[in-house]
Tab-separated table of N, CA and C in Angstrom:
chain	number	residue	atom	x	y	z
A	1	MET	N	117.103	118.182	130.299
A	1	MET	CA	116.998	116.831	129.790
A	1	MET	C	115.548	116.490	129.416
A	2	GLN	N	114.608	117.004	130.218
A	2	GLN	CA	113.205	116.722	129.956
A	2	GLN	C	112.753	117.377	128.647
A	3	ARG	N	113.255	118.562	128.361
A	3	ARG	CA	112.872	119.252	127.119
A	3	ARG	C	113.384	118.501	125.901
A	4	ILE	N	114.578	117.950	126.007
A	4	ILE	CA	115.127	117.173	124.893
A	4	ILE	C	114.276	115.925	124.668
A	5	ALA	N	113.880	115.270	125.754
A	5	ALA	CA	113.031	114.084	125.642
A	5	ALA	C	111.683	114.447	125.018
A	6	GLN	N	111.115	115.576	125.419
A	6	GLN	CA	109.848	116.029	124.835
A	6	GLN	C	110.012	116.311	123.348
A	7	PHE	N	111.113	116.958	122.994
A	7	PHE	CA	111.376	117.269	121.591
A	7	PHE	C	111.493	115.984	120.770
A	8	LEU	N	112.268	115.021	121.254
A	8	LEU	CA	112.454	113.765	120.524
A	8	LEU	C	111.136	112.997	120.401
A	9	PHE	N	110.344	113.002	121.467
A	9	PHE	CA	109.044	112.342	121.410
A	9	PHE	C	108.140	113.018	120.384
A	10	THR	N	108.149	114.341	120.355
A	10	THR	CA	107.316	115.084	119.407
A	10	THR	C	107.739	114.799	117.971
A	11	VAL	N	109.031	114.777	117.716
A	11	VAL	CA	109.524	114.475	116.368
A	11	VAL	C	109.099	113.066	115.968
A	12	TRP	N	109.263	112.106	116.886
A	12	TRP	CA	108.863	110.727	116.595
A	12	TRP	C	107.361	110.649	116.311
A	13	LEU	N	106.564	111.337	117.117
A	13	LEU	CA	105.114	111.309	116.950
A	13	LEU	C	104.703	111.896	115.601
A	14	VAL	N	105.289	113.010	115.225
A	14	VAL	CA	104.953	113.648	113.946
A	14	VAL	C	105.361	112.746	112.780
A	15	LEU	N	106.548	112.162	112.850
A	15	LEU	CA	106.991	111.256	111.789
A	15	LEU	C	106.065	110.046	111.674
A	16	THR	N	105.691	109.500	112.810
A	16	THR	CA	104.831	108.323	112.805
A	16	THR	C	103.448	108.650	112.248
A	17	LEU	N	102.878	109.764	112.661
A	17	LEU	CA	101.571	110.161	112.127
A	17	LEU	C	101.650	110.454	110.634
A	18	ASN	N	102.728	111.096	110.210
A	18	ASN	CA	102.913	111.400	108.797
A	18	ASN	C	103.041	110.115	107.974
A	19	PHE	N	103.597	109.090	108.560
A	19	PHE	CA	103.716	107.803	107.881
A	19	PHE	C	102.374	107.060	107.862
A	20	LEU	N	101.678	107.046	108.999
A	20	LEU	CA	100.481	106.217	109.129
A	20	LEU	C	99.225	106.809	108.495
A	21	LEU	N	99.036	108.107	108.586
A	21	LEU	CA	97.775	108.691	108.119
A	21	LEU	C	97.459	108.380	106.654
A	22	PRO	N	98.388	108.535	105.724
A	22	PRO	CA	98.046	108.189	104.337
A	22	PRO	C	97.710	106.707	104.163
A	23	ARG	N	98.330	105.852	104.956
A	23	ARG	CA	98.071	104.418	104.838
A	23	ARG	C	96.746	104.011	105.479
A	24	LEU	N	96.245	104.809	106.408
A	24	LEU	CA	94.985	104.492	107.075
A	24	LEU	C	93.772	105.099	106.371
A	25	MET	N	94.017	105.987	105.425
A	25	MET	CA	92.907	106.617	104.713
A	25	MET	C	92.216	105.589	103.818
A	26	PRO	N	90.907	105.728	103.640
A	26	PRO	CA	90.211	104.782	102.761
A	26	PRO	C	90.626	104.986	101.310
A	27	GLY	N	90.545	103.926	100.561
A	27	GLY	CA	90.886	103.995	99.150
A	27	GLY	C	92.317	103.580	98.898
A	28	ASN	N	92.641	103.481	97.639
A	28	ASN	CA	93.963	103.060	97.218
A	28	ASN	C	94.344	103.879	95.988
A	29	PRO	N	95.376	104.702	96.076
A	29	PRO	CA	95.748	105.522	94.919
A	29	PRO	C	96.086	104.687	93.686
A	30	LEU	N	96.646	103.514	93.895
A	30	LEU	CA	96.989	102.661	92.761
A	30	LEU	C	95.731	102.122	92.079
A	31	ALA	N	94.678	101.926	92.839
A	31	ALA	CA	93.415	101.465	92.254
A	31	ALA	C	92.838	102.527	91.325
A	32	ASP	N	93.085	103.789	91.601
A	32	ASP	CA	92.610	104.859	90.722
A	32	ASP	C	93.296	104.798	89.363
A	33	LEU	N	94.530	104.328	89.339
A	33	LEU	CA	95.215	104.172	88.056
A	33	LEU	C	94.618	103.025	87.251
A	34	ASP	N	94.093	102.014	87.931
A	34	ASP	CA	93.463	100.881	87.249
A	34	ASP	C	92.073	101.221	86.730
A	35	ASN	N	91.482	102.259	87.277
A	35	ASN	CA	90.137	102.657	86.897
A	35	ASN	C	90.149	103.193	85.467
A	36	PRO	N	89.372	102.610	84.570
A	36	PRO	CA	89.366	103.103	83.189
A	36	PRO	C	88.956	104.568	83.074
A	37	GLN	N	88.129	105.055	84.008
A	37	GLN	CA	87.725	106.457	83.955
A	37	GLN	C	88.813	107.371	84.502
A	38	GLY	N	89.692	106.839	85.345
A	38	GLY	CA	90.727	107.655	85.965
A	38	GLY	C	92.039	107.657	85.209
A	39	SER	N	92.217	106.684	84.321
A	39	SER	CA	93.486	106.570	83.610
A	39	SER	C	93.207	106.230	82.151
A	40	PRO	N	93.893	106.901	81.226
A	40	PRO	CA	93.668	106.597	79.813
A	40	PRO	C	94.182	105.202	79.435
A	41	VAL	N	95.176	104.697	80.176
A	41	VAL	CA	95.740	103.378	79.882
A	41	VAL	C	95.647	102.528	81.143
A	42	PRO	N	94.842	101.466	81.128
A	42	PRO	CA	94.752	100.631	82.332
A	42	PRO	C	96.070	99.903	82.591
A	43	LEU	N	96.358	99.658	83.863
A	43	LEU	CA	97.592	98.980	84.249
A	43	LEU	C	97.426	97.473	84.166
A	44	SER	N	98.467	96.813	83.678
A	44	SER	CA	98.469	95.354	83.732
A	44	SER	C	98.854	94.930	85.146
A	45	GLN	N	98.619	93.673	85.460
A	45	GLN	CA	98.986	93.170	86.782
A	45	GLN	C	100.495	93.248	86.989
A	46	GLU	N	101.258	93.031	85.935
A	46	GLU	CA	102.723	93.108	86.035
A	46	GLU	C	103.173	94.541	86.330
A	47	ALA	N	102.569	95.506	85.653
A	47	ALA	CA	102.926	96.907	85.893
A	47	ALA	C	102.538	97.322	87.307
A	48	ARG	N	101.381	96.861	87.744
A	48	ARG	CA	100.934	97.169	89.105
A	48	ARG	C	101.911	96.595	90.133
A	49	ALA	N	102.345	95.348	89.920
A	49	ALA	CA	103.293	94.703	90.841
A	49	ALA	C	104.626	95.443	90.845
A	50	ARG	N	105.061	95.914	89.679
A	50	ARG	CA	106.329	96.661	89.620
A	50	ARG	C	106.233	97.985	90.366
A	51	ILE	N	105.110	98.664	90.255
A	51	ILE	CA	104.926	99.936	90.969
A	51	ILE	C	104.922	99.695	92.472
A	52	LEU	N	104.201	98.677	92.917
A	52	LEU	CA	104.179	98.351	94.348
A	52	LEU	C	105.582	98.028	94.857
A	53	ALA	N	106.338	97.254	94.083
A	53	ALA	CA	107.702	96.891	94.499
A	53	ALA	C	108.618	98.109	94.479
A	54	TYR	N	108.469	98.974	93.489
A	54	TYR	CA	109.329	100.155	93.383
A	54	TYR	C	109.185	101.055	94.608
A	55	TYR	N	107.958	101.252	95.051
A	55	TYR	CA	107.712	102.112	96.208
A	55	TYR	C	107.743	101.351	97.531
A	56	GLY	N	107.985	100.055	97.481
A	56	GLY	CA	108.087	99.255	98.696
A	56	GLY	C	106.757	98.965	99.352
A	57	LEU	N	105.677	99.142	98.629
A	57	LEU	CA	104.350	98.943	99.207
A	57	LEU	C	103.961	97.471	99.293
A	58	ASP	N	104.781	96.605	98.721
A	58	ASP	CA	104.523	95.171	98.819
A	58	ASP	C	105.179	94.568	100.062
A	59	ARG	N	105.889	95.391	100.799
A	59	ARG	CA	106.581	94.933	102.006
A	59	ARG	C	105.697	95.148	103.224
A	60	PRO	N	105.994	94.443	104.331
A	60	PRO	CA	105.215	94.643	105.562
A	60	PRO	C	105.310	96.092	106.050
A	61	LEU	N	104.298	96.511	106.779
A	61	LEU	CA	104.221	97.887	107.272
A	61	LEU	C	105.425	98.244	108.140
A	62	ALA	N	105.885	97.310	108.952
A	62	ALA	CA	107.042	97.575	109.818
A	62	ALA	C	108.294	97.847	108.989
A	63	ALA	N	108.479	97.118	107.898
A	63	ALA	CA	109.641	97.339	107.031
A	63	ALA	C	109.529	98.689	106.319
A	64	GLN	N	108.322	99.057	105.911
A	64	GLN	CA	108.116	100.362	105.282
A	64	GLN	C	108.437	101.483	106.264
A	65	TYR	N	107.990	101.317	107.505
A	65	TYR	CA	108.234	102.335	108.530
A	65	TYR	C	109.727	102.462	108.811
A	66	GLN	N	110.421	101.350	108.866
A	66	GLN	CA	111.866	101.373	109.108
A	66	GLN	C	112.581	102.132	107.988
A	67	ASP	N	112.185	101.909	106.756
A	67	ASP	CA	112.785	102.652	105.645
A	67	ASP	C	112.438	104.133	105.718
A	68	TYR	N	111.223	104.435	106.149
A	68	TYR	CA	110.764	105.820	106.236
A	68	TYR	C	111.562	106.613	107.261
A	69	VAL	N	111.781	105.979	108.411
A	69	VAL	CA	112.497	106.661	109.493
A	69	VAL	C	113.964	106.640	109.156
């Protein structure tokens, strides 16, 4: 029973770290698309909002995590 609990804890820990690490890194990948040097076509605010909504990045972190798990 203890090994199963360890396994489940390890899976949860790996999933949680995999979810959190990209979000805790400095910078914003979407901001790179807005950068005129990084993108041939700058994004409008409407396009940016649609991308955030499509990937669920406009939702609270807890809701994103729930969808991830």
